[in-house]
CSV table of C-alpha atoms in Angstrom, one decimal:
chain,number,residue,atom,x,y,z
Z,249,MET,CA,8.0,28.1,5.1
Z,250,SER,CA,9.7,25.1,3.4
Z,251,GLN,CA,9.8,25.0,-0.4
Z,252,THR,CA,8.6,22.1,-2.4
Z,253,PRO,CA,11.7,20.2,-3.7
Z,254,THR,CA,12.4,20.3,-7.4
Z,255,ALA,CA,12.6,17.2,-9.6
Z,256,GLY,CA,16.4,17.6,-9.7
Z,257,GLN,CA,16.6,17.7,-5.9
Z,258,LEU,CA,14.4,14.7,-5.6
Z,259,ARG,CA,16.4,12.8,-8.1
Z,260,ASN,CA,19.7,13.6,-6.3
Z,261,ARG,CA,18.1,12.6,-3.0
Z,262,LEU,CA,17.1,9.2,-4.4
Z,263,VAL,CA,20.6,8.6,-5.9
Z,264,ASP,CA,22.2,9.6,-2.6
Z,265,ALA,CA,20.0,7.1,-0.8
Z,266,ILE,CA,20.9,4.3,-3.3
Z,267,LEU,CA,24.6,5.1,-2.8
Z,268,GLY,CA,24.1,4.8,0.9
Z,269,GLU,CA,23.0,1.2,0.5
Z,270,ARG,CA,25.3,-0.1,-2.3
Z,271,ALA,CA,28.3,0.8,-4.5
Z,272,VAL,CA,27.3,2.2,-7.8
Z,273,PRO,CA,29.8,2.8,-10.7
Z,274,SER,CA,30.5,6.5,-11.3
Z,275,ASP,CA,29.1,6.5,-14.9
Z,276,VAL,CA,25.9,4.9,-13.7
Z,277,GLU,CA,25.6,7.4,-10.9
Z,278,ARG,CA,26.1,10.2,-13.3
Z,279,ALA,CA,23.5,8.9,-15.7
Z,280,MET,CA,20.9,8.5,-12.9
Z,281,ARG,CA,21.6,12.0,-11.7
Z,282,THR,CA,21.1,13.2,-15.3
Z,283,VAL,CA,18.0,11.4,-16.7
Z,284,PRO,CA,14.7,12.6,-15.2
Z,285,ARG,CA,12.7,9.5,-14.2
Z,286,ASP,CA,9.6,11.6,-13.9
Z,287,ALA,CA,9.7,12.4,-17.6
Z,288,PHE,CA,9.1,8.6,-18.3
Z,289,LEU,CA,6.2,8.4,-15.8
Z,290,PRO,CA,3.6,11.0,-17.0
Z,291,GLY,CA,0.7,11.4,-14.6
Z,292,ILE,CA,2.7,10.2,-11.6
Z,293,GLU,CA,3.1,12.5,-8.6
Z,294,LEU,CA,6.7,14.0,-8.7
Z,295,GLU,CA,7.6,12.6,-5.3
Z,296,ASN,CA,6.3,9.1,-6.2
Z,297,ALA,CA,8.5,9.2,-9.3
Z,298,TYR,CA,11.6,9.5,-7.1
Z,299,THR,CA,10.8,6.8,-4.5
Z,300,ASP,CA,12.7,3.6,-4.6
Z,301,GLN,CA,9.7,1.6,-5.8
Z,302,ALA,CA,8.4,0.0,-8.9
Z,303,VAL,CA,5.6,1.8,-10.8
Z,304,THR,CA,3.0,-0.1,-12.9
Z,305,ILE,CA,2.5,1.4,-16.3
Z,306,LYS,CA,0.2,-1.4,-17.7
Z,307,ASP,CA,-2.0,-3.8,-15.7
Z,308,ASN,CA,-2.5,-7.4,-16.7
Z,309,PRO,CA,-6.2,-8.1,-15.9
Z,310,GLY,CA,-6.8,-11.5,-14.2
Z,311,LYS,CA,-3.1,-12.0,-13.5
Z,312,PRO,CA,-1.3,-11.3,-10.1
Z,313,LEU,CA,1.5,-9.3,-11.7
Z,314,PRO,CA,1.4,-6.2,-14.0
Z,315,LEU,CA,2.2,-6.6,-17.7
Z,316,SER,CA,4.8,-3.8,-17.5
Z,317,CYS,CA,6.3,-1.5,-14.9
Z,318,ALA,CA,9.1,0.9,-14.2
Z,319,SER,CA,11.7,-1.1,-12.2
Z,320,VAL,CA,12.8,-0.2,-8.7
Z,321,PRO,CA,15.6,2.5,-9.2
Z,322,SER,CA,18.1,0.7,-6.8
Z,323,VAL,CA,17.6,-2.5,-8.9
Z,324,VAL,CA,18.2,-0.5,-12.1
Z,325,ALA,CA,21.4,0.9,-10.7
Z,326,MET,CA,22.5,-2.6,-9.5
Z,327,MET,CA,21.9,-4.2,-12.9
Z,328,LEU,CA,23.5,-1.4,-14.9
Z,329,GLY,CA,26.5,-1.9,-12.6
Z,330,GLN,CA,26.5,-5.6,-13.4
Z,331,LEU,CA,26.3,-4.8,-17.2
Z,332,GLY,CA,29.5,-2.8,-17.1
Z,333,THR,CA,29.0,-0.9,-20.3
Z,334,ARG,CA,31.7,1.1,-22.0
Z,335,PRO,CA,31.2,4.2,-24.3
Z,336,GLY,CA,30.4,3.0,-27.8
Z,337,ASP,CA,29.1,-0.5,-26.7
Z,338,LYS,CA,26.2,-1.8,-28.7
Z,339,VAL,CA,23.4,-2.7,-26.3
Z,340,LEU,CA,20.2,-4.6,-26.6
Z,341,GLU,CA,17.5,-4.2,-23.9
Z,342,VAL,CA,14.8,-6.8,-23.8
Z,343,GLY,CA,11.7,-5.2,-22.1
Z,344,ALA,CA,11.3,-1.5,-23.1
Z,345,GLY,CA,9.1,-0.6,-20.1
Z,346,THR,CA,8.8,3.2,-19.7
Z,347,GLY,CA,11.9,3.9,-21.8
Z,348,TYR,CA,13.8,5.2,-18.7
Z,349,ASN,CA,16.3,2.3,-18.7
Z,350,ALA,CA,17.0,2.9,-22.4
Z,351,ALA,CA,17.6,6.6,-21.7
Z,352,LEU,CA,20.1,5.6,-19.0
Z,353,LEU,CA,21.8,3.3,-21.5
Z,354,ALA,CA,21.9,6.1,-24.0
Z,355,GLU,CA,23.8,8.3,-21.5
Z,356,LEU,CA,26.3,5.4,-20.9
Z,357,VAL,CA,27.0,4.3,-24.5
Z,358,GLY,CA,25.3,6.8,-26.9
Z,359,GLY,CA,21.8,6.7,-28.1
Z,360,ASP,CA,22.8,5.4,-31.6
Z,361,ASN,CA,24.1,2.2,-29.9
Z,362,VAL,CA,20.9,1.3,-27.9
Z,363,THR,CA,18.1,-0.9,-29.1
Z,364,THR,CA,15.2,-1.7,-26.9
Z,365,VAL,CA,12.5,-4.2,-27.7
Z,366,ASP,CA,9.0,-5.0,-26.3
Z,367,ILE,CA,6.3,-7.4,-27.3
Z,368,ASP,CA,3.5,-5.1,-26.3
Z,369,SER,CA,2.5,-2.4,-28.7
Z,370,ASP,CA,1.3,0.0,-26.0
Z,371,VAL,CA,4.5,-0.4,-24.0
Z,372,ALA,CA,6.7,0.1,-27.1
Z,373,LEU,CA,4.7,3.2,-28.1
Z,374,HIS,CA,5.0,4.6,-24.5
Z,375,ALA,CA,8.8,4.1,-24.6
Z,376,ARG,CA,9.1,5.6,-28.0
Z,377,THR,CA,7.1,8.7,-27.0
Z,378,THR,CA,8.9,9.3,-23.7
Z,379,LEU,CA,12.3,8.8,-25.3
Z,380,ASN,CA,11.5,11.3,-28.0
Z,381,ALA,CA,10.2,13.8,-25.5
Z,382,ALA,CA,13.4,13.4,-23.4
Z,383,GLY,CA,15.7,14.0,-26.4
Z,384,HIS,CA,16.7,10.4,-27.1
Z,385,GLU,CA,15.3,10.1,-30.6
Z,386,SER,CA,18.3,8.1,-31.7
Z,387,VAL,CA,17.5,5.1,-29.5
Z,388,THR,CA,15.9,2.3,-31.5
Z,389,VAL,CA,12.5,1.0,-30.2
Z,390,ILE,CA,11.3,-2.2,-31.7
Z,391,GLU,CA,7.9,-3.9,-31.2
Z,392,ARG,CA,8.7,-7.6,-31.2
Z,393,ASN,CA,8.9,-10.7,-29.1
Z,394,GLY,CA,12.0,-10.0,-27.1
Z,395,LEU,CA,12.9,-13.7,-27.1
Z,396,LEU,CA,13.8,-13.2,-30.8
Z,397,GLY,CA,16.2,-10.4,-30.0
Z,398,VAL,CA,16.8,-7.8,-32.8
Z,399,HIS,CA,19.0,-9.6,-35.3
Z,400,GLU,CA,19.2,-6.6,-37.7
Z,401,ASN,CA,21.2,-4.5,-35.2
Z,402,ALA,CA,23.3,-7.5,-33.9
Z,403,PRO,CA,25.9,-8.3,-32.8
Z,404,TYR,CA,25.8,-6.7,-29.4
Z,405,ASP,CA,28.5,-6.1,-26.8
Z,406,ARG,CA,25.9,-6.1,-24.0
Z,407,ILE,CA,22.4,-7.5,-23.6
Z,408,ILE,CA,20.2,-6.7,-20.6
Z,409,ALA,CA,16.8,-8.2,-19.9
Z,410,THR,CA,14.4,-6.2,-17.7
Z,411,VAL,CA,11.8,-9.0,-17.5
Z,412,GLY,CA,12.1,-12.3,-15.7
Z,413,VAL,CA,13.6,-15.0,-17.9
Z,414,TRP,CA,13.2,-18.7,-17.2
Z,415,ASP,CA,15.4,-20.0,-20.1
Z,416,ILE,CA,18.1,-18.3,-22.1
Z,417,PRO,CA,17.1,-18.3,-25.8
Z,418,ALA,CA,19.6,-19.4,-28.5
Z,419,THR,CA,18.9,-16.2,-30.4
Z,420,TRP,CA,20.5,-14.1,-27.6
Z,421,TRP,CA,23.6,-16.3,-27.7
Z,422,GLU,CA,23.8,-15.7,-31.5
Z,423,GLN,CA,23.5,-12.0,-31.1
Z,424,LEU,CA,26.1,-11.5,-28.3
Z,425,VAL,CA,29.7,-11.1,-29.2
Z,426,ASP,CA,32.3,-13.4,-27.7
Z,427,GLY,CA,33.5,-11.6,-24.5
Z,428,GLY,CA,30.2,-9.7,-24.4
Z,429,ARG,CA,28.0,-9.6,-21.2
Z,430,LEU,CA,24.5,-10.7,-20.6
Z,431,VAL,CA,22.6,-9.5,-17.5
Z,432,LEU,CA,19.2,-10.9,-16.8
Z,433,PRO,CA,16.7,-11.7,-14.0
Z,434,LEU,CA,17.0,-15.5,-14.3
Z,435,ARG,CA,14.4,-17.7,-12.7
Z,436,TRP,CA,15.0,-21.2,-11.4
Z,437,ARG,CA,13.4,-23.3,-8.7
Z,438,GLY,CA,11.0,-20.5,-7.8
Z,439,GLN,CA,13.5,-17.7,-7.1
Z,440,THR,CA,14.9,-14.9,-9.3
Z,441,ARG,CA,18.4,-13.6,-9.4
Z,442,SER,CA,20.0,-10.9,-11.5
Z,443,VAL,CA,22.9,-12.9,-13.0
Z,444,ALA,CA,25.8,-11.2,-14.8
Z,445,LEU,CA,27.2,-13.6,-17.4
Z,446,THR,CA,30.1,-13.2,-19.8
Z,447,ARG,CA,30.3,-15.2,-23.0
Z,448,ARG,CA,33.4,-17.3,-23.3
Z,449,GLY,CA,33.0,-19.2,-26.6
Z,450,GLY,CA,30.3,-21.8,-26.1
Z,451,GLU,CA,29.7,-20.9,-22.4
Z,452,LEU,CA,28.2,-18.1,-20.4
Z,453,VAL,CA,30.1,-17.7,-17.1
Z,454,SER,CA,28.8,-15.8,-14.1
Z,455,ASP,CA,30.8,-13.3,-12.0
Z,456,GLY,CA,27.9,-12.2,-9.7
Z,457,MET,CA,24.2,-12.6,-8.9
Z,458,GLU,CA,21.9,-10.5,-6.9
Z,459,LEU,CA,18.4,-11.1,-5.5
Z,460,CYS,CA,15.6,-9.3,-7.5
Z,461,GLY,CA,12.1,-9.7,-8.7
Z,462,PHE,CA,10.6,-9.0,-12.2
Z,463,VAL,CA,7.5,-9.4,-14.3
Z,464,PRO,CA,8.1,-12.7,-16.2
Z,465,ILE,CA,8.7,-12.4,-20.0
Z,466,ILE,CA,5.8,-13.4,-22.2
Z,467,GLY,CA,6.4,-16.6,-24.2
Z,468,GLN,CA,8.2,-18.9,-21.7
Z,469,ASN,CA,6.0,-21.4,-19.9
Z,470,GLY,CA,8.4,-23.6,-18.0
Z,471,GLU,CA,7.0,-22.7,-14.5
Z,472,ARG,CA,4.0,-24.4,-13.1
Z,473,THR,CA,1.6,-23.4,-10.4
Z,474,ALA,CA,-0.6,-25.9,-8.4
Z,475,SER,CA,-3.3,-25.2,-5.8
Z,476,LEU,CA,-2.8,-27.4,-2.7
Z,477,ASN,CA,-6.2,-26.7,-1.2
Z,478,ALA,CA,-9.7,-26.2,-2.4
Z,479,ALA,CA,-9.8,-22.5,-1.5
Z,480,ASP,CA,-6.6,-21.9,-3.6
Z,481,THR,CA,-4.9,-20.2,-0.7
Z,482,ILE,CA,-1.9,-22.5,-0.6
Z,483,ARG,CA,0.0,-22.8,-3.8
Z,484,LEU,CA,3.1,-24.5,-5.1
Z,485,HIS,CA,5.3,-23.1,-7.8
Z,486,TYR,CA,7.7,-25.5,-9.6
Z,487,ASP,CA,9.7,-26.0,-12.8
Z,488,GLN,CA,8.6,-28.3,-15.6
Z,489,ASP,CA,11.5,-30.7,-15.1
Z,490,GLN,CA,10.5,-31.5,-11.5
Z,491,ASP,CA,8.3,-34.5,-10.8
Z,492,ILE,CA,5.7,-33.1,-8.5
Z,493,ASP,CA,2.7,-35.1,-7.2
Z,494,THR,CA,0.3,-32.2,-6.4
Z,495,ALA,CA,-2.6,-34.5,-5.6
Z,496,ALA,CA,-0.6,-36.3,-2.9
Z,497,LEU,CA,0.6,-33.0,-1.5
Z,498,ALA,CA,-3.0,-31.7,-1.4
Z,499,ASP,CA,-4.1,-34.8,0.5
Z,500,THR,CA,-1.3,-34.4,3.0
Z,501,LEU,CA,-2.2,-30.8,3.8
Z,502,LEU,CA,-5.9,-31.7,3.9
Z,503,ALA,CA,-5.2,-34.3,6.6
Z,504,LYS,CA,-3.7,-31.4,8.8
Z,505,ARG,CA,-1.2,-33.8,10.4
Z,506,PRO,CA,2.1,-32.0,10.6
Z,507,ALA,CA,5.3,-34.1,10.9
Z,508,GLY,CA,6.7,-31.5,13.2
Z,509,SER,CA,8.7,-28.3,13.5
Z,510,PHE,CA,12.5,-28.4,13.7
Z,511,LEU,CA,15.1,-25.7,14.4
Z,512,SER,CA,18.5,-25.2,13.0
Z,513,THR,CA,21.4,-23.6,14.8
Z,514,GLN,CA,21.3,-20.5,12.6
Z,515,ARG,CA,20.0,-17.2,13.9
Z,516,ILE,CA,19.4,-13.9,12.0
Z,517,GLY,CA,18.9,-10.2,12.9
Z,518,GLY,CA,15.7,-8.4,12.2
Z,519,LYS,CA,16.9,-6.9,8.9
Z,520,GLU,CA,19.2,-9.8,7.8
Z,521,SER,CA,18.2,-11.5,4.5
Z,522,PHE,CA,17.9,-15.3,4.5
Z,523,ASP,CA,17.2,-15.7,0.8
Z,524,GLY,CA,20.7,-17.2,0.5
Z,525,VAL,CA,19.3,-20.4,2.0
Z,526,TRP,CA,17.1,-20.8,-1.1
Z,527,LEU,CA,20.0,-20.1,-3.4
Z,528,ARG,CA,22.3,-22.5,-1.6
Z,529,ALA,CA,19.7,-25.3,-1.7
Z,530,THR,CA,19.2,-25.0,-5.5
Z,531,ALA,CA,22.9,-25.6,-6.1
Z,532,GLY,CA,22.5,-29.3,-5.2
Z,533,ASP,CA,18.9,-30.2,-4.6
Z,534,ASP,CA,16.3,-30.7,-7.3
Z,535,ARG,CA,13.4,-30.9,-4.8
Z,536,VAL,CA,13.4,-27.1,-4.2
Z,537,CYS,CA,10.2,-25.3,-5.1
Z,538,ARG,CA,8.4,-22.1,-4.0
Z,539,LEU,CA,5.5,-22.2,-1.5
Z,540,GLU,CA,2.9,-19.4,-1.5
Z,541,VAL,CA,0.6,-19.0,1.4
Z,542,THR,CA,-2.0,-16.2,1.0
Z,543,PRO,CA,-3.1,-13.9,3.9
Z,544,GLU,CA,-6.4,-15.8,4.1
Z,545,ALA,CA,-4.6,-19.1,4.7
Z,546,GLU,CA,-2.5,-17.4,7.4
Z,547,GLU,CA,-5.6,-16.0,9.1
Z,548,GLN,CA,-7.2,-19.5,9.2
Z,549,ALA,CA,-3.9,-21.0,10.4
Z,550,LEU,CA,-4.2,-23.7,7.8
Z,551,ILE,CA,-0.5,-24.5,8.1
Z,552,HIS,CA,2.5,-23.4,10.3
Z,553,ARG,CA,3.5,-19.9,9.1
Z,554,PRO,CA,6.3,-20.0,6.5
Z,555,ALA,CA,9.3,-17.7,6.8
Z,556,ALA,CA,8.0,-15.4,4.0
Z,557,PRO,CA,4.4,-16.5,3.3
Z,558,GLY,CA,4.3,-15.2,-0.3
Z,559,ARG,CA,7.6,-16.8,-1.3
Z,560,SER,CA,9.3,-19.4,0.8
Z,561,PRO,CA,11.6,-22.2,-0.3
Z,562,VAL,CA,10.2,-25.7,0.2
Z,563,LEU,CA,11.6,-29.2,-0.4
Z,564,VAL,CA,9.0,-31.5,-2.0
Z,565,GLU,CA,9.1,-35.3,-2.5
Z,566,GLY,CA,6.0,-37.4,-3.2
Z,567,GLY,CA,3.3,-36.5,-0.7
Z,568,SER,CA,5.7,-34.8,1.8
Z,569,LEU,CA,7.1,-31.3,2.1
Z,570,ALA,CA,9.3,-29.2,4.4
Z,571,TYR,CA,9.6,-25.4,4.2
Z,572,LEU,CA,11.6,-22.6,5.8
Z,573,THR,CA,10.4,-21.0,9.0
Z,574,VAL,CA,11.5,-18.2,11.3
Z,575,THR,CA,11.0,-18.4,15.1
Z,576,ARG,CA,11.6,-15.5,17.4
Z,577,GLU,CA,13.8,-16.3,20.4
Z,578,GLY,CA,15.1,-13.9,23.1
Z,579,VAL,CA,18.5,-15.6,23.5
Z,580,ASP,CA,20.6,-13.2,21.3
Z,581,PRO,CA,19.4,-9.6,21.1
Z,582,ASP,CA,21.4,-9.0,17.9
Z,583,ARG,CA,20.0,-12.1,16.2
Z,584,PRO,CA,16.7,-12.8,17.9
Z,585,PHE,CA,15.3,-15.0,15.1
Z,586,ARG,CA,16.0,-18.7,14.5
Z,587,LEU,CA,15.7,-20.5,11.2
Z,588,GLY,CA,14.0,-23.9,11.0
Z,589,ALA,CA,11.7,-26.1,9.0
Z,590,ALA,CA,8.0,-27.1,9.3
Z,591,ALA,CA,7.2,-30.5,7.8
Z,592,TYR,CA,4.2,-32.4,6.6
Z,593,GLY,CA,3.7,-35.9,5.2
Z,594,PRO,CA,5.3,-39.4,5.8
Z,595,ARG,CA,8.8,-38.2,4.8
Z,596,GLY,CA,8.4,-34.7,6.1
Z,597,GLU,CA,10.9,-35.1,9.0
Z,598,GLU,CA,13.6,-36.4,6.7
Z,599,LEU,CA,13.0,-33.4,4.3
Z,600,ALA,CA,13.1,-31.0,7.3
Z,601,HIS,CA,16.5,-32.3,8.3
Z,602,ASP,CA,17.7,-32.0,4.7
Z,603,LEU,CA,16.5,-28.4,4.6
Z,604,ILE,CA,18.2,-27.7,7.9
Z,605,ALA,CA,21.4,-29.0,6.3
Z,606,HIS,CA,21.0,-26.4,3.6
Z,607,ILE,CA,20.4,-23.7,6.2
Z,608,ASP,CA,23.6,-24.7,8.1
Z,609,ALA,CA,25.6,-24.7,4.8
Z,610,TRP,CA,24.4,-21.2,4.1
Z,611,GLY,CA,25.2,-20.2,7.7
Z,612,ALA,CA,28.8,-21.1,7.3
Z,613,ALA,CA,29.2,-18.6,4.4
Z,614,ARG,CA,26.2,-16.3,4.4
Z,615,LEU,CA,27.3,-14.0,1.6
Z,616,ALA,CA,28.7,-16.7,-0.8
Z,617,VAL,CA,27.0,-17.2,-4.1
Z,618,PRO,CA,27.5,-20.1,-6.5
Z,619,HIS,CA,29.4,-20.0,-9.7
Z,620,MET,CA,27.1,-20.4,-12.7
Z,621,THR,CA,28.0,-21.8,-16.1
Z,622,VAL,CA,25.4,-21.9,-18.9
Z,623,THR,CA,25.8,-23.9,-22.0
Z,624,SER,CA,23.3,-24.5,-24.8
Z,625,SER,CA,21.1,-27.6,-24.5
Z,626,ALA,CA,23.0,-29.2,-27.4
Z,627,THR,CA,26.4,-29.2,-25.7
Z,628,GLY,CA,28.0,-30.6,-22.6
Z,629,THR,CA,28.1,-29.2,-19.1
Z,630,ALA,CA,30.6,-27.8,-16.6
Z,631,PRO,CA,31.3,-29.6,-13.3
Z,632,GLY,CA,28.6,-29.0,-10.7
Z,633,HIS,CA,24.9,-29.5,-10.2
Z,634,VAL,CA,23.0,-29.3,-13.5
Z,635,ILE,CA,19.5,-27.9,-14.2
Z,636,ASN,CA,18.3,-28.7,-17.7
Z,637,LYS,CA,16.0,-26.3,-19.6
Z,638,PRO,CA,14.8,-26.6,-23.2
Z,639,GLU,CA,17.4,-24.1,-24.6
Z,640,SER,CA,20.1,-24.1,-22.0
Z,641,ARG,CA,21.9,-26.1,-19.3
Z,642,ILE,CA,22.6,-24.3,-16.0
Z,643,THR,CA,25.4,-25.6,-13.8
Z,644,LEU,CA,25.8,-24.3,-10.3
Z,645,ALA,CA,28.8,-24.9,-8.0
Z,646,TYR,CA,30.1,-23.4,-4.8
């Protein structure tokens, strides 16, 4: 008769699985084998606490995403690896969540050096309670708008955000030492990447970015959402600096006259990610947005199925659009799927060919990521494609 695995066995099994998928620094591995995730998720079944999944700790009624959750453990490991802490570093975490990440940071740098902040009183209390119960009383928990940082404990050697950030606030710049690192799930053109940035005087310079998804931080409203049909089953997500004619787009889709479907030369395997197409397009094209098609719209076949219905890149101009598609072909058994574009509107075919050019550029170097330089909105920019936000300027270059 098999015995029920202990929390420690489940924890080690989870860490082993993460190590099988990605490289994890030895100090991060040690912390994840030490800190009991289940202690920060009271009321959750033990096995569920040690699955590589997010766990909601506070719902957000009327909104599609929860207010707060425990992040996916493999993403936690990835971001802590990007952060590159050293013993004794002073660390600010924006988004306290369950307190689990702060406990990991305490193992890495010492609890006296960790400050975690959350705008929600219930979440901050939960983190304080679980950290105390787990023996991490020395971690500082602050209830405050995380966009303000925590100036009284600054400056910090490391700042990590565990919520989706659309713009980098000037307060974080002011509280990060020169040479310090900032890791955050940064949102632009409808996608989110965990970007590792090092401060070099008046610039933040990237040395890596990874695909991720996080609950957006409260207090930043630079992203817009528009329904493109009366049933609200086709939606466009875009940034405030983009000139989008949502009424013209809605009329185009209502007419149900596609400009056509077009195929690129790029094929992918069944488990191969194609999110790099989106990233590649944002490094030179300001027409990139996110298209969301709900299951109801799919069932009614209102438009040609996007590559990923919930979140596909789309090029938009006037009343025309073209979005990424995936078509199954039997030509190559290793890569049976072919990337392409579906187009609508008078300039749809032109947009489709532009999107295919982005696909082909990605196909020539599928693992390449752009170099990102961030400056404050009051200063100049580095060479490359610039995306302006209220408090920062983002420059991307391959």
